[in-house]
Amino acid sequence: MRLRLVVALVALAGLLTALPANAEVVHPRQQWLRDSTAGLFLHWGMFTAPRHTDCAAWEKDVTDGGWTPGYWIDQARDLGASYIVLATFHSALGYARPWPSAVPGSCSTRRDFLGELVEAGRAKNVRIMLYMTDDPQWHDNTGVEMLDSAAYSAYKGRQVDLTTRPGFGEYSYDLFLEVMDRYPDLAGFWIDNENEYWQQNGLYEKVRAKRPDWLLSNNNTDTPIMDTVSNEQKTGMIPAYDYPQAAWTPMPRLVEADYKLPTTGDWWYDGGDHPVDFRLSTGRYVTNAGSSMKSLMAETAMVNGRFPPQQERFNAFMSTWLPPIQESLRATEGGGYMYGGMQPGSWNDGAHGVITLPRSGNLQYVHVITRPSTDQVRLRDNGYRVTGISDLRTGEPMRFTQSGGYLTILGITRWDDYDTVFKVETAGRQGFYPRKALRSSAPALVDGSFESYWDSGGRLPVSVTLDLGRRDKVAYLAVNQREWSPTHARSTFGRPEDSARIKDYRVYVSDDGRRWGAPARSGVLPSARGTQVIDLGERHGRYVKLEVLSTWAGAQAPRFYRKLRIDEIQVARSYPLSRDALPLEAERQRRSGTARVEDCPACSGGAQVTGLRRGTVTYRDVTAPAAGEYRLQLDHTSTAPATVSITVNGAAPLQVQVPAGVKDVPMSTALPVTLNAGANTIALSGTPSGDAGVDRIAVAPMPPASYTPRTTMTVDPSGLQWAGPGQQTWKVTATLRLDSDDVLDQVALAPDVPAGWTVQGQAITADTVRLGQTLTGTWTLTSPPGKDVEPTDIPVKASFHSLGRPGTVTGQLQVRRRPADRVFMREAEDSRNKIGQAGITACAACSGGQKVRNIGGGPDQGSEPDAYVLFEDVNVETAGRYTLYADFTVNGPRSYFVTVNGATPIEVKVNGVGNKTPYTVSLPVTLKAGTNTVKFHNDTTPAPDLDRIALEPGWSGM
């Protein structure tokens, strides 16, 4: 598991890709951070409540309040944090510098708070990093100017305006140099985004030359010269604590997850004692460790440095909760990725967790963060043969069994409230073909290196072939896709994101690499992080071909759409197998008629029961703690669609539709059943419609009534729609996608229009929808005749049942009447526009609550070169001159270039303060009658964010 330095960009036929050569992805100076689990993020400055605007008064209150550096150091150690990031020179905290500075320009203290903190940290092995901002926009947001341009100009001997980005960049550049000279024991800089002055004047290169052992961390972007990529406050995942689902940086890049511990309030102390969600916070802490990510936890220090009581209570809790499991978190790596290990993520019966690994040896730690509803944990073993398991907190040895690619830990009676950790001893990974024996049409897939990868080049469908060297047994593929995209659709910091992972696939096996025959397996891989396994049953051949038909990313996220990347594929010939069997395996139950046991290596226990057309398998002792409704999971096989009849305690049979699959690879279907307290009898039999096999059943409590399977619902057009006068018509398309393993039944998709509106088109229905499947419908919606459109939100609803319970997912079409003097109006975020590599982000003050961000720029600006907003189908009735209005937000002077119908671009210079305040600019344009195109772009530097455009006949000369 030794880390290696990326030294070059490797190219192979345009498909083998690596990080830029100047990206120091792994360097010895990073080792202390790689060995860390967490850091403490402290936003503390002049605007810490109660707000100060006088530097001396703030310093006096800090000192008189009893501030001491030792308190912060001790609190960090309680949290298991190895470092502190001090964010005092912050745009929203008054630009205070907690050290005596020779450079005038903003608050600087006489007392050396920074120096005292560095010294206190050095004494207890807690490193200090200094936060630096690029942003002058909040210089007077309290009504008091916090930046002193006159003093800095006198110091420089020329006029410098600190409220502009270039002036502030020069000022902060001098501060970087001063800090490097004064504090050699500092650990580095934590930099909040980029300033053009820094880039143009080689700031980072100076840091590297002067302090080569210091770290550089950058917020939200992957800048090659930086050591660390930080991901700020990701939310919306399921479960909520699984922060890495929103990460987009593959290992071995150093990655931080920086998030607030208080669940409400600001990043800094605002005067309130806000609660800390213990479950969310501990879950994030452990899950990040299980993905080789560092938890940078933000707490809100008061003026005197102390934390509010609820944060102190959490820190005290962590000081006792962490030590018993510290060996499983510190100096470990995430399991299931480039360092090996079993599969993390969602397990059985609602369980969710991660794997951590020491960097040497055969130990693994299974962290069960969300416990299952049963007394066992079942997860993919990824080929590791387990020799022993114990509870890390108690030392209690645990029973376990392995078969069909799964490890099951049995009889768990003691669960920690937040993280039950099992110490797993293994004899290493077994059953795989050695990498050196494999050849591939994409050599990067079998080179043993996760620092190079295969890229499909934007092509789908696409296939890769693996050559085993000779004809042999093939049981399954273990696929590690590049961890460069989130696992679910989201929009963050101005760019839409979606999973670039494999969705629909087929696998073929061949003796000669030319004749492939029917697929050995077809299916859908989940959008999930870590190793994904494709079971093939028992196949024989020399060549294996993986064909990828589709990926999860949608067209709304062009950065990931159709862009498949795979790190490694391994081929296994067999599964680890232990003699202990799981409860409720079919082959251990009573059989009658033609029911018989058949070998099935991919099944639990290595066997299944077939012949159920005229046979029955009966479970006579299925126990339940109390009478009521339970979730019954049936693991089944079938080559063709079939039906299994389930009889519970002699009641009327329930019919389960089994989809086509593979005769020796199980799939799962769950349904609700009513059980008695104590023992129950469950009989399974087939029907003449098809012959299914039964691997096992599993019984668990029903999920909470509030549970809804995870779906993605899209409605097109999206974004606020502006209507002209009179009756209007919209063509609306909606798509429902199922993102989880739970099956949806009785699915219907249709718009629900208000009174007076009409719909052309029927509801779209499906008996079932399974993982990755979609349901799409298109309708024509027409507003009431004889009047203008009123403000209307029209829901498009998908209704369904899951485990017998009804559920609904809703999208909507938003319609508004445009102003009478406008002949055209459209939101920038409207799905009818093309935005290239730009992205959509929330903007409460903007029209429709959204805008398009990250327009323009080039590679040297840290922006995508292909980022723009192209308005197509801009329709006007009459050719001539029009006034084009653009609503935008901007921080400082920037420019759009506006291109109409492909003509010469027009530069539009704008200025403003703050990206939350919309402004309007106008310019004359000449349009033709009918359809026109209008493009907002900037090919060299970042442009303002764009809210919407509108057209008015004529030009007023504004």
PDB file of N, CA and C in Angstrom, residues 482-509:
ATOM      1  N   ARG A 482     -13.033   5.554 -11.913  1.00  0.00           N
ATOM      2  CA  ARG A 482     -12.351   6.752 -11.423  1.00  0.00           C
ATOM      3  C   ARG A 482     -13.289   7.523 -10.511  1.00  0.00           C
ATOM      4  N   GLU A 483     -12.804   7.875  -9.320  1.00  0.00           N
ATOM      5  CA  GLU A 483     -13.632   8.571  -8.329  1.00  0.00           C
ATOM      6  C   GLU A 483     -13.537  10.082  -8.556  1.00  0.00           C
ATOM      7  N   TRP A 484     -13.983  10.518  -9.726  1.00  0.00           N
ATOM      8  CA  TRP A 484     -13.818  11.925 -10.108  1.00  0.00           C
ATOM      9  C   TRP A 484     -15.164  12.641 -10.240  1.00  0.00           C
ATOM     10  N   SER A 485     -16.237  11.972  -9.862  1.00  0.00           N
ATOM     11  CA  SER A 485     -17.552  12.603  -9.950  1.00  0.00           C
ATOM     12  C   SER A 485     -18.367  12.219  -8.726  1.00  0.00           C
ATOM     13  N   PRO A 486     -19.346  13.058  -8.337  1.00  0.00           N
ATOM     14  CA  PRO A 486     -20.251  12.669  -7.257  1.00  0.00           C
ATOM     15  C   PRO A 486     -21.064  11.446  -7.668  1.00  0.00           C
ATOM     16  N   THR A 487     -21.759  10.852  -6.714  1.00  0.00           N
ATOM     17  CA  THR A 487     -22.545   9.658  -7.033  1.00  0.00           C
ATOM     18  C   THR A 487     -24.013   9.962  -7.258  1.00  0.00           C
ATOM     19  N   HIS A 488     -24.398  11.209  -7.211  1.00  0.00           N
ATOM     20  CA  HIS A 488     -25.780  11.537  -7.523  1.00  0.00           C
ATOM     21  C   HIS A 488     -25.848  12.960  -8.055  1.00  0.00           C
ATOM     22  N   ALA A 489     -26.928  13.244  -8.775  1.00  0.00           N
ATOM     23  CA  ALA A 489     -27.067  14.544  -9.407  1.00  0.00           C
ATOM     24  C   ALA A 489     -27.177  15.640  -8.357  1.00  0.00           C
ATOM     25  N   ARG A 490     -26.433  16.720  -8.557  1.00  0.00           N
ATOM     26  CA  ARG A 490     -26.462  17.844  -7.640  1.00  0.00           C
ATOM     27  C   ARG A 490     -25.869  19.058  -8.351  1.00  0.00           C
ATOM     28  N   SER A 491     -26.034  20.210  -7.748  1.00  0.00           N
ATOM     29  CA  SER A 491     -25.404  21.416  -8.254  1.00  0.00           C
ATOM     30  C   SER A 491     -24.688  22.071  -7.094  1.00  0.00           C
ATOM     31  N   THR A 492     -23.401  22.332  -7.263  1.00  0.00           N
ATOM     32  CA  THR A 492     -22.618  22.864  -6.160  1.00  0.00           C
ATOM     33  C   THR A 492     -21.608  23.863  -6.683  1.00  0.00           C
ATOM     34  N   PHE A 493     -21.527  25.024  -6.036  1.00  0.00           N
ATOM     35  CA  PHE A 493     -20.583  26.068  -6.404  1.00  0.00           C
ATOM     36  C   PHE A 493     -20.611  26.350  -7.904  1.00  0.00           C
ATOM     37  N   GLY A 494     -21.843  26.377  -8.443  1.00  0.00           N
ATOM     38  CA  GLY A 494     -22.012  26.874  -9.795  1.00  0.00           C
ATOM     39  C   GLY A 494     -21.833  25.883 -10.905  1.00  0.00           C
ATOM     40  N   ARG A 495     -21.647  24.597 -10.606  1.00  0.00           N
ATOM     41  CA  ARG A 495     -21.528  23.633 -11.689  1.00  0.00           C
ATOM     42  C   ARG A 495     -22.451  22.443 -11.414  1.00  0.00           C
ATOM     43  N   PRO A 496     -23.250  22.060 -12.412  1.00  0.00           N
ATOM     44  CA  PRO A 496     -24.058  20.847 -12.226  1.00  0.00           C
ATOM     45  C   PRO A 496     -23.158  19.630 -12.201  1.00  0.00           C
ATOM     46  N   GLU A 497     -23.480  18.697 -11.337  1.00  0.00           N
ATOM     47  CA  GLU A 497     -22.676  17.491 -11.191  1.00  0.00           C
ATOM     48  C   GLU A 497     -23.574  16.264 -11.244  1.00  0.00           C
ATOM     49  N   ASP A 498     -23.017  15.170 -11.685  1.00  0.00           N
ATOM     50  CA  ASP A 498     -23.736  13.910 -11.749  1.00  0.00           C
ATOM     51  C   ASP A 498     -22.694  12.805 -11.783  1.00  0.00           C
ATOM     52  N   SER A 499     -23.133  11.591 -11.590  1.00  0.00           N
ATOM     53  CA  SER A 499     -22.217  10.465 -11.549  1.00  0.00           C
ATOM     54  C   SER A 499     -21.812  10.049 -12.959  1.00  0.00           C
ATOM     55  N   ALA A 500     -20.506   9.927 -13.176  1.00  0.00           N
ATOM     56  CA  ALA A 500     -19.993   9.480 -14.473  1.00  0.00           C
ATOM     57  C   ALA A 500     -19.762   7.977 -14.494  1.00  0.00           C
ATOM     58  N   ARG A 501     -20.402   7.256 -13.600  1.00  0.00           N
ATOM     59  CA  ARG A 501     -20.144   5.828 -13.473  1.00  0.00           C
ATOM     60  C   ARG A 501     -21.019   4.993 -14.414  1.00  0.00           C
ATOM     61  N   ILE A 502     -20.630   3.731 -14.552  1.00  0.00           N
ATOM     62  CA  ILE A 502     -21.334   2.792 -15.425  1.00  0.00           C
ATOM     63  C   ILE A 502     -22.760   2.587 -14.937  1.00  0.00           C
ATOM     64  N   LYS A 503     -23.710   2.620 -15.876  1.00  0.00           N
ATOM     65  CA  LYS A 503     -25.094   2.242 -15.553  1.00  0.00           C
ATOM     66  C   LYS A 503     -25.401   0.911 -16.242  1.00  0.00           C
ATOM     67  N   ASP A 504     -25.842   0.931 -17.468  1.00  0.00           N
ATOM     68  CA  ASP A 504     -26.193  -0.312 -18.167  1.00  0.00           C
ATOM     69  C   ASP A 504     -24.943  -0.941 -18.795  1.00  0.00           C
ATOM     70  N   TYR A 505     -24.806  -2.240 -18.605  1.00  0.00           N
ATOM     71  CA  TYR A 505     -23.623  -2.937 -19.114  1.00  0.00           C
ATOM     72  C   TYR A 505     -24.003  -4.316 -19.624  1.00  0.00           C
ATOM     73  N   ARG A 506     -23.089  -4.910 -20.393  1.00  0.00           N
ATOM     74  CA  ARG A 506     -23.144  -6.324 -20.774  1.00  0.00           C
ATOM     75  C   ARG A 506     -21.741  -6.896 -20.675  1.00  0.00           C
ATOM     76  N   VAL A 507     -21.647  -8.162 -20.281  1.00  0.00           N
ATOM     77  CA  VAL A 507     -20.359  -8.854 -20.220  1.00  0.00           C
ATOM     78  C   VAL A 507     -20.447 -10.118 -21.071  1.00  0.00           C
ATOM     79  N   TYR A 508     -19.411 -10.334 -21.884  1.00  0.00           N
ATOM     80  CA  TYR A 508     -19.328 -11.508 -22.747  1.00  0.00           C
ATOM     81  C   TYR A 508     -18.070 -12.288 -22.388  1.00  0.00           C
ATOM     82  N   VAL A 509     -18.125 -13.594 -22.623  1.00  0.00           N
ATOM     83  CA  VAL A 509     -16.961 -14.467 -22.439  1.00  0.00           C
ATOM     84  C   VAL A 509     -16.753 -15.256 -23.726  1.00  0.00           C
TER      85      VAL A 509
END
